[in-house]
PDB file of C-alpha atoms in Angstrom:
ATOM      1  CA  UNK P  26      68.654 122.718  80.104  1.00  0.00           C
ATOM      2  CA  UNK P  27      72.246 124.130  80.065  1.00  0.00           C
ATOM      3  CA  UNK P  28      74.434 123.372  83.924  1.00  0.00           C
ATOM      4  CA  UNK P  29      76.897 122.857  85.496  1.00  0.00           C
ATOM      5  CA  UNK P  30      77.974 120.503  88.419  1.00  0.00           C
ATOM      6  CA  UNK P  31      80.632 120.160  91.033  1.00  0.00           C
ATOM      7  CA  UNK P  32      80.128 116.982  92.598  1.00  0.00           C
ATOM      8  CA  UNK P  33      82.307 117.696  96.009  1.00  0.00           C
ATOM      9  CA  UNK P  34      81.114 120.639  98.897  1.00  0.00           C
ATOM     10  CA  UNK P  35      84.637 120.290  99.420  1.00  0.00           C
ATOM     11  CA  UNK P  36      88.024 118.212  98.733  1.00  0.00           C
ATOM     12  CA  UNK P  37      90.623 117.992 101.649  1.00  0.00           C
ATOM     13  CA  UNK P  38      94.419 117.033 100.720  1.00  0.00           C
ATOM     14  CA  UNK P  39      97.200 116.751 102.247  1.00  0.00           C
ATOM     15  CA  UNK P  40     100.126 119.371 100.508  1.00  0.00           C
ATOM     16  CA  UNK P  41     102.406 117.674  97.992  1.00  0.00           C
ATOM     17  CA  UNK P  42     100.008 115.005  97.244  1.00  0.00           C
ATOM     18  CA  UNK P  43      97.997 115.462  94.089  1.00  0.00           C
ATOM     19  CA  UNK P  44      93.882 117.092  93.902  1.00  0.00           C
ATOM     20  CA  UNK P  45      91.005 116.643  91.965  1.00  0.00           C
ATOM     21  CA  UNK P  46      88.352 118.954  91.544  1.00  0.00           C
ATOM     22  CA  UNK P  47      85.628 116.861  90.252  1.00  0.00           C
ATOM     23  CA  UNK P  48      82.742 119.213  86.953  1.00  0.00           C
ATOM     24  CA  UNK P  49      80.497 117.696  84.764  1.00  0.00           C
ATOM     25  CA  UNK P  50      78.700 119.996  82.404  1.00  0.00           C
ATOM     26  CA  UNK P  51      75.630 119.265  79.792  1.00  0.00           C
ATOM     27  CA  UNK P  52      75.391 121.583  76.500  1.00  0.00           C
ATOM     28  CA  UNK P  53      74.545 121.898  73.925  1.00  0.00           C
ATOM     29  CA  UNK P  54      77.248 121.745  71.015  1.00  0.00           C
ATOM     30  CA  UNK P  55      80.756 122.445  72.326  1.00  0.00           C
ATOM     31  CA  UNK P  56      81.293 123.216  75.342  1.00  0.00           C
ATOM     32  CA  UNK P  57      83.281 125.811  76.290  1.00  0.00           C
ATOM     33  CA  UNK P  58      84.430 125.421  79.226  1.00  0.00           C
ATOM     34  CA  UNK P  59      86.032 127.406  82.954  1.00  0.00           C
ATOM     35  CA  UNK P  60      87.970 127.165  85.766  1.00  0.00           C
ATOM     36  CA  UNK P  61      88.609 129.408  88.255  1.00  0.00           C
ATOM     37  CA  UNK P  62      90.070 130.738  91.683  1.00  0.00           C
ATOM     38  CA  UNK P  63      88.088 132.320  94.723  1.00  0.00           C
ATOM     39  CA  UNK P  64      90.059 133.520  97.358  1.00  0.00           C
ATOM     40  CA  UNK P  65      89.238 134.428 100.908  1.00  0.00           C
ATOM     41  CA  UNK P  66      87.482 138.473 100.560  1.00  0.00           C
ATOM     42  CA  UNK P  67      87.950 138.698  96.802  1.00  0.00           C
ATOM     43  CA  UNK P  68      86.145 138.577  93.154  1.00  0.00           C
ATOM     44  CA  UNK P  69      86.447 135.537  91.018  1.00  0.00           C
ATOM     45  CA  UNK P  70      90.268 134.956  89.086  1.00  0.00           C
ATOM     46  CA  UNK P  71      90.830 133.012  85.720  1.00  0.00           C
ATOM     47  CA  UNK P  72      92.024 129.695  86.155  1.00  0.00           C
ATOM     48  CA  UNK P  73      92.687 128.031  82.330  1.00  0.00           C
ATOM     49  CA  UNK P  74      90.170 126.778  79.844  1.00  0.00           C
ATOM     50  CA  UNK P  75      89.049 124.985  76.957  1.00  0.00           C
ATOM     51  CA  UNK P  76      87.696 125.491  73.984  1.00  0.00           C
ATOM     52  CA  UNK P  77      88.946 123.557  71.242  1.00  0.00           C
ATOM     53  CA  UNK P  78      92.816 121.307  71.019  1.00  0.00           C
ATOM     54  CA  UNK P  79      94.018 119.578  73.141  1.00  0.00           C
ATOM     55  CA  UNK P  80      91.801 118.054  76.270  1.00  0.00           C
ATOM     56  CA  UNK P  81      94.413 118.360  78.482  1.00  0.00           C
ATOM     57  CA  UNK P  82      94.389 122.465  79.155  1.00  0.00           C
ATOM     58  CA  UNK P  83      96.821 124.176  81.328  1.00  0.00           C
ATOM     59  CA  UNK P  84      96.367 127.087  83.191  1.00  0.00           C
ATOM     60  CA  UNK P  85      98.074 129.327  85.901  1.00  0.00           C
ATOM     61  CA  UNK P  86      99.848 128.712  89.593  1.00  0.00           C
ATOM     62  CA  UNK P  87     100.312 124.574  87.528  1.00  0.00           C
ATOM     63  CA  UNK P  88      96.653 123.652  87.463  1.00  0.00           C
ATOM     64  CA  UNK P  89      94.837 121.753  84.369  1.00  0.00           C
ATOM     65  CA  UNK P  90      91.784 119.960  82.897  1.00  0.00           C
ATOM     66  CA  UNK P  91      91.479 117.519  81.207  1.00  0.00           C
ATOM     67  CA  UNK P  92      88.846 117.627  78.911  1.00  0.00           C
ATOM     68  CA  UNK P  93      86.525 113.926  78.628  1.00  0.00           C
ATOM     69  CA  UNK P  94      83.622 114.199  75.825  1.00  0.00           C
ATOM     70  CA  UNK P  95      82.501 110.929  76.535  1.00  0.00           C
ATOM     71  CA  UNK P  96      82.476 112.151  80.303  1.00  0.00           C
ATOM     72  CA  UNK P  97      81.201 114.929  80.313  1.00  0.00           C
ATOM     73  CA  UNK P  98      83.619 116.160  82.893  1.00  0.00           C
ATOM     74  CA  UNK P  99      86.249 118.970  83.058  1.00  0.00           C
ATOM     75  CA  UNK P 100      88.263 117.871  85.908  1.00  0.00           C
ATOM     76  CA  UNK P 101      90.651 120.333  87.545  1.00  0.00           C
ATOM     77  CA  UNK P 102      94.136 118.793  88.807  1.00  0.00           C
ATOM     78  CA  UNK P 103      97.399 119.823  89.877  1.00  0.00           C
ATOM     79  CA  UNK P 104      99.992 116.930  90.751  1.00  0.00           C
ATOM     80  CA  UNK P 105     101.171 118.586  94.138  1.00  0.00           C
ATOM     81  CA  UNK P 106      98.804 120.451  96.466  1.00  0.00           C
ATOM     82  CA  UNK P 107      99.796 123.807  98.436  1.00  0.00           C
ATOM     83  CA  UNK P 108      98.980 124.814 101.181  1.00  0.00           C
ATOM     84  CA  UNK P 109      98.181 128.734  99.466  1.00  0.00           C
ATOM     85  CA  UNK P 110      95.560 126.212  96.740  1.00  0.00           C
ATOM     86  CA  UNK P 111      93.135 126.486  99.659  1.00  0.00           C
ATOM     87  CA  UNK P 112      89.919 128.650  97.828  1.00  0.00           C
ATOM     88  CA  UNK P 113      86.841 128.095  96.480  1.00  0.00           C
ATOM     89  CA  UNK P 114      86.788 126.771  92.779  1.00  0.00           C
ATOM     90  CA  UNK P 115      84.114 127.163  90.625  1.00  0.00           C
ATOM     91  CA  UNK P 116      83.672 125.060  86.822  1.00  0.00           C
ATOM     92  CA  UNK P 117      81.836 127.761  84.174  1.00  0.00           C
ATOM     93  CA  UNK P 118      80.334 126.592  81.070  1.00  0.00           C
ATOM     94  CA  UNK P 119      78.958 129.142  77.989  1.00  0.00           C
ATOM     95  CA  UNK P 120      76.041 129.752  77.363  1.00  0.00           C
ATOM     96  CA  UNK P 121      75.654 128.522  73.712  1.00  0.00           C
ATOM     97  CA  UNK P 122      72.584 130.074  73.664  1.00  0.00           C
ATOM     98  CA  UNK P 123      74.419 134.431  74.614  1.00  0.00           C
ATOM     99  CA  UNK P 124      78.219 134.947  73.260  1.00  0.00           C
ATOM    100  CA  UNK P 125      79.438 135.704  76.570  1.00  0.00           C
ATOM    101  CA  UNK P 126      77.852 134.491  79.651  1.00  0.00           C
ATOM    102  CA  UNK P 127      78.865 132.244  81.865  1.00  0.00           C
ATOM    103  CA  UNK P 128      76.728 128.916  83.805  1.00  0.00           C
ATOM    104  CA  UNK P 129      78.698 128.669  87.146  1.00  0.00           C
ATOM    105  CA  UNK P 130      78.394 125.956  89.140  1.00  0.00           C
ATOM    106  CA  UNK P 131      77.511 125.706  92.961  1.00  0.00           C
ATOM    107  CA  UNK P 132      81.235 125.134  93.832  1.00  0.00           C
ATOM    108  CA  UNK P 133      84.342 123.256  95.934  1.00  0.00           C
ATOM    109  CA  UNK P 134      85.832 124.692  98.761  1.00  0.00           C
ATOM    110  CA  UNK P 135      90.108 123.084  98.416  1.00  0.00           C
ATOM    111  CA  UNK P 136      91.122 122.734 102.320  1.00  0.00           C
ATOM    112  CA  UNK P 137      95.179 121.867 101.599  1.00  0.00           C
ATOM    113  CA  UNK P 138      96.228 120.066 105.028  1.00  0.00           C
ATOM    114  CA  UNK P 139     100.002 121.154 105.628  1.00  0.00           C
TER     115      UNK P 139
ATOM    116  CA  UNK B  14      95.257 149.119  84.753  1.00  0.00           C
ATOM    117  CA  UNK B  15      93.170 149.331  87.327  1.00  0.00           C
ATOM    118  CA  UNK B  16      90.745 146.266  85.965  1.00  0.00           C
ATOM    119  CA  UNK B  17      86.911 146.436  87.024  1.00  0.00           C
ATOM    120  CA  UNK B  18      86.498 147.947  90.416  1.00  0.00           C
ATOM    121  CA  UNK B  19      83.398 148.223  92.010  1.00  0.00           C
ATOM    122  CA  UNK B  20      82.263 150.414  95.109  1.00  0.00           C
ATOM    123  CA  UNK B  21      81.656 150.020  98.414  1.00  0.00           C
ATOM    124  CA  UNK B  22      82.982 147.101  98.706  1.00  0.00           C
ATOM    125  CA  UNK B  23      79.862 147.030 101.930  1.00  0.00           C
ATOM    126  CA  UNK B  24      76.508 148.335 102.130  1.00  0.00           C
ATOM    127  CA  UNK B  25      74.020 147.448 104.722  1.00  0.00           C
ATOM    128  CA  UNK B  26      70.028 148.809 103.722  1.00  0.00           C
ATOM    129  CA  UNK B  27      67.180 149.222 106.080  1.00  0.00           C
ATOM    130  CA  UNK B  28      64.015 147.370 103.956  1.00  0.00           C
ATOM    131  CA  UNK B  29      62.747 149.416 100.461  1.00  0.00           C
ATOM    132  CA  UNK B  30      65.313 151.120 100.563  1.00  0.00           C
ATOM    133  CA  UNK B  31      67.114 152.183  96.904  1.00  0.00           C
ATOM    134  CA  UNK B  32      70.722 152.375  96.041  1.00  0.00           C
ATOM    135  CA  UNK B  33      73.151 151.510  93.108  1.00  0.00           C
ATOM    136  CA  UNK B  34      75.949 149.047  93.184  1.00  0.00           C
ATOM    137  CA  UNK B  35      78.909 150.457  90.869  1.00  0.00           C
ATOM    138  CA  UNK B  36      81.254 148.979  88.627  1.00  0.00           C
ATOM    139  CA  UNK B  37      83.403 149.873  86.364  1.00  0.00           C
ATOM    140  CA  UNK B  38      86.555 149.422  83.867  1.00  0.00           C
ATOM    141  CA  UNK B  39      89.655 150.646  82.176  1.00  0.00           C
ATOM    142  CA  UNK B  40      89.467 147.614  79.259  1.00  0.00           C
ATOM    143  CA  UNK B  41      87.550 148.475  76.678  1.00  0.00           C
ATOM    144  CA  UNK B  42      85.517 145.329  77.564  1.00  0.00           C
ATOM    145  CA  UNK B  43      81.739 145.029  75.691  1.00  0.00           C
ATOM    146  CA  UNK B  44      80.914 142.966  78.014  1.00  0.00           C
ATOM    147  CA  UNK B  45      80.345 143.293  81.213  1.00  0.00           C
ATOM    148  CA  UNK B  46      77.449 141.403  83.697  1.00  0.00           C
ATOM    149  CA  UNK B  47      76.087 141.190  87.238  1.00  0.00           C
ATOM    150  CA  UNK B  48      76.377 137.861  89.552  1.00  0.00           C
ATOM    151  CA  UNK B  49      75.451 137.382  93.079  1.00  0.00           C
ATOM    152  CA  UNK B  50      77.073 135.483  95.559  1.00  0.00           C
ATOM    153  CA  UNK B  51      75.283 133.416  97.577  1.00  0.00           C
ATOM    154  CA  UNK B  52      75.847 130.263 100.563  1.00  0.00           C
ATOM    155  CA  UNK B  53      75.514 126.709  97.954  1.00  0.00           C
ATOM    156  CA  UNK B  54      74.060 128.457  95.019  1.00  0.00           C
ATOM    157  CA  UNK B  55      77.821 130.044  93.027  1.00  0.00           C
ATOM    158  CA  UNK B  56      76.950 132.587  91.153  1.00  0.00           C
ATOM    159  CA  UNK B  57      73.585 133.310  89.918  1.00  0.00           C
ATOM    160  CA  UNK B  58      73.554 135.776  86.485  1.00  0.00           C
ATOM    161  CA  UNK B  59      71.938 139.214  87.281  1.00  0.00           C
ATOM    162  CA  UNK B  60      72.041 141.163  84.479  1.00  0.00           C
ATOM    163  CA  UNK B  61      74.410 141.395  81.860  1.00  0.00           C
ATOM    164  CA  UNK B  62      75.412 144.344  78.239  1.00  0.00           C
ATOM    165  CA  UNK B  63      77.398 143.541  74.861  1.00  0.00           C
ATOM    166  CA  UNK B  64      78.020 147.222  74.683  1.00  0.00           C
ATOM    167  CA  UNK B  65      77.045 150.490  75.458  1.00  0.00           C
ATOM    168  CA  UNK B  66      73.055 150.845  75.075  1.00  0.00           C
ATOM    169  CA  UNK B  67      72.281 147.257  75.479  1.00  0.00           C
ATOM    170  CA  UNK B  68      70.981 144.979  78.262  1.00  0.00           C
ATOM    171  CA  UNK B  69      69.297 142.221  78.637  1.00  0.00           C
ATOM    172  CA  UNK B  70      67.734 140.001  81.470  1.00  0.00           C
ATOM    173  CA  UNK B  71      70.432 137.331  83.133  1.00  0.00           C
ATOM    174  CA  UNK B  72      68.813 133.779  85.883  1.00  0.00           C
ATOM    175  CA  UNK B  73      67.743 136.819  88.287  1.00  0.00           C
ATOM    176  CA  UNK B  74      66.658 139.944  87.357  1.00  0.00           C
ATOM    177  CA  UNK B  75      63.872 140.638  89.575  1.00  0.00           C
ATOM    178  CA  UNK B  76      63.811 143.759  91.564  1.00  0.00           C
ATOM    179  CA  UNK B  77      67.654 144.919  90.354  1.00  0.00           C
ATOM    180  CA  UNK B  78      68.022 147.573  86.879  1.00  0.00           C
ATOM    181  CA  UNK B  79      70.940 148.047  84.719  1.00  0.00           C
ATOM    182  CA  UNK B  80      71.818 150.379  82.530  1.00  0.00           C
ATOM    183  CA  UNK B  81      75.173 151.089  79.910  1.00  0.00           C
ATOM    184  CA  UNK B  82      75.254 154.729  78.359  1.00  0.00           C
ATOM    185  CA  UNK B  83      79.164 154.477  78.676  1.00  0.00           C
ATOM    186  CA  UNK B  84      81.148 151.409  78.033  1.00  0.00           C
ATOM    187  CA  UNK B  85      83.210 151.268  81.066  1.00  0.00           C
ATOM    188  CA  UNK B  86      80.232 151.711  83.998  1.00  0.00           C
ATOM    189  CA  UNK B  87      77.747 149.199  84.629  1.00  0.00           C
ATOM    190  CA  UNK B  88      75.335 150.220  87.246  1.00  0.00           C
ATOM    191  CA  UNK B  89      73.576 147.961  89.258  1.00  0.00           C
ATOM    192  CA  UNK B  90      70.806 149.610  91.343  1.00  0.00           C
ATOM    193  CA  UNK B  91      68.212 148.078  93.324  1.00  0.00           C
ATOM    194  CA  UNK B  92      64.707 149.123  93.977  1.00  0.00           C
ATOM    195  CA  UNK B  93      63.372 148.498  96.761  1.00  0.00           C
ATOM    196  CA  UNK B  94      65.433 146.446  99.353  1.00  0.00           C
ATOM    197  CA  UNK B  95      64.096 143.511 100.498  1.00  0.00           C
ATOM    198  CA  UNK B  96      66.325 140.973 102.988  1.00  0.00           C
ATOM    199  CA  UNK B  97      66.503 138.405 100.684  1.00  0.00           C
ATOM    200  CA  UNK B  98      69.065 140.596  97.901  1.00  0.00           C
ATOM    201  CA  UNK B  99      70.644 140.547 101.264  1.00  0.00           C
ATOM    202  CA  UNK B 100      74.703 138.168  98.888  1.00  0.00           C
ATOM    203  CA  UNK B 101      77.895 139.660  97.900  1.00  0.00           C
ATOM    204  CA  UNK B 102      77.563 141.283  94.044  1.00  0.00           C
ATOM    205  CA  UNK B 103      80.366 140.775  91.414  1.00  0.00           C
ATOM    206  CA  UNK B 104      81.111 142.639  88.396  1.00  0.00           C
ATOM    207  CA  UNK B 105      82.514 140.559  85.370  1.00  0.00           C
ATOM    208  CA  UNK B 106      83.532 142.218  81.680  1.00  0.00           C
ATOM    209  CA  UNK B 107      85.492 140.538  78.791  1.00  0.00           C
ATOM    210  CA  UNK B 108      85.947 140.715  75.724  1.00  0.00           C
ATOM    211  CA  UNK B 109      83.441 139.858  74.274  1.00  0.00           C
ATOM    212  CA  UNK B 110      83.811 138.375  69.948  1.00  0.00           C
ATOM    213  CA  UNK B 111      81.415 136.639  68.404  1.00  0.00           C
ATOM    214  CA  UNK B 112      83.320 133.669  69.790  1.00  0.00           C
ATOM    215  CA  UNK B 113      83.423 133.516  73.439  1.00  0.00           C
ATOM    216  CA  UNK B 114      85.709 132.026  73.950  1.00  0.00           C
ATOM    217  CA  UNK B 115      87.341 135.162  76.704  1.00  0.00           C
ATOM    218  CA  UNK B 116      87.679 134.497  80.206  1.00  0.00           C
ATOM    219  CA  UNK B 117      85.599 137.241  82.487  1.00  0.00           C
ATOM    220  CA  UNK B 118      87.401 139.444  84.687  1.00  0.00           C
ATOM    221  CA  UNK B 119      85.600 139.527  88.276  1.00  0.00           C
ATOM    222  CA  UNK B 120      86.181 142.730  90.333  1.00  0.00           C
ATOM    223  CA  UNK B 121      86.836 142.240  93.575  1.00  0.00           C
ATOM    224  CA  UNK B 122      83.492 142.601  94.985  1.00  0.00           C
ATOM    225  CA  UNK B 123      80.389 144.148  97.116  1.00  0.00           C
ATOM    226  CA  UNK B 124      78.575 142.203 100.358  1.00  0.00           C
ATOM    227  CA  UNK B 125      75.538 144.015 101.061  1.00  0.00           C
ATOM    228  CA  UNK B 126      73.519 143.448 103.597  1.00  0.00           C
ATOM    229  CA  UNK B 127      69.262 144.238 104.279  1.00  0.00           C
ATOM    230  CA  UNK B 128      68.087 144.520 107.161  1.00  0.00           C
TER     231      UNK B 128
END
């Protein structure tokens, strides 16, 4: 079955330090992978996606993600965290059985401390 | 562009009542979907549509109906509200292609409480 796992409910990091939010996936065929961010009381916003090509994908707000096929992972990273990055982050994979259907992880809350 | 809009923002229902959550997009997107977000469970797909007149069930369709008479609108109907339907509901849309590699645009959400 297709699935996405975000093993950490919460990640805490000090402002200025690098951050990583982990995501692993299980899907048949080539994965199309996405990261979304949700700020309090808001809808989800698209950050970046991996479809094909370079394993390192750059997205909005200085975020990037590394696709690792052998480890079936798509971790979200940022070299220097900001307090304003504090939010809920979702990893998602396209359901290969449908066109734009997405399967979401359970989310990871990122807390950046000043 | 207004993007994806949802109304109402908040709603309180009594058990057994029915209501419709509205969703509209002005981006001429083919694909539209409804999700519910519950703590610790991420987003779960309720229903989706790949174009006007075409709808299908997602992961958790029971207790909900949808229709897609126009490209712009995709209302979600709760037939007989139950406390288990207390949740935050998000509508999303994307420009669908055969490749399915397009990001989805989300509305601001509707927070529903069923007493």
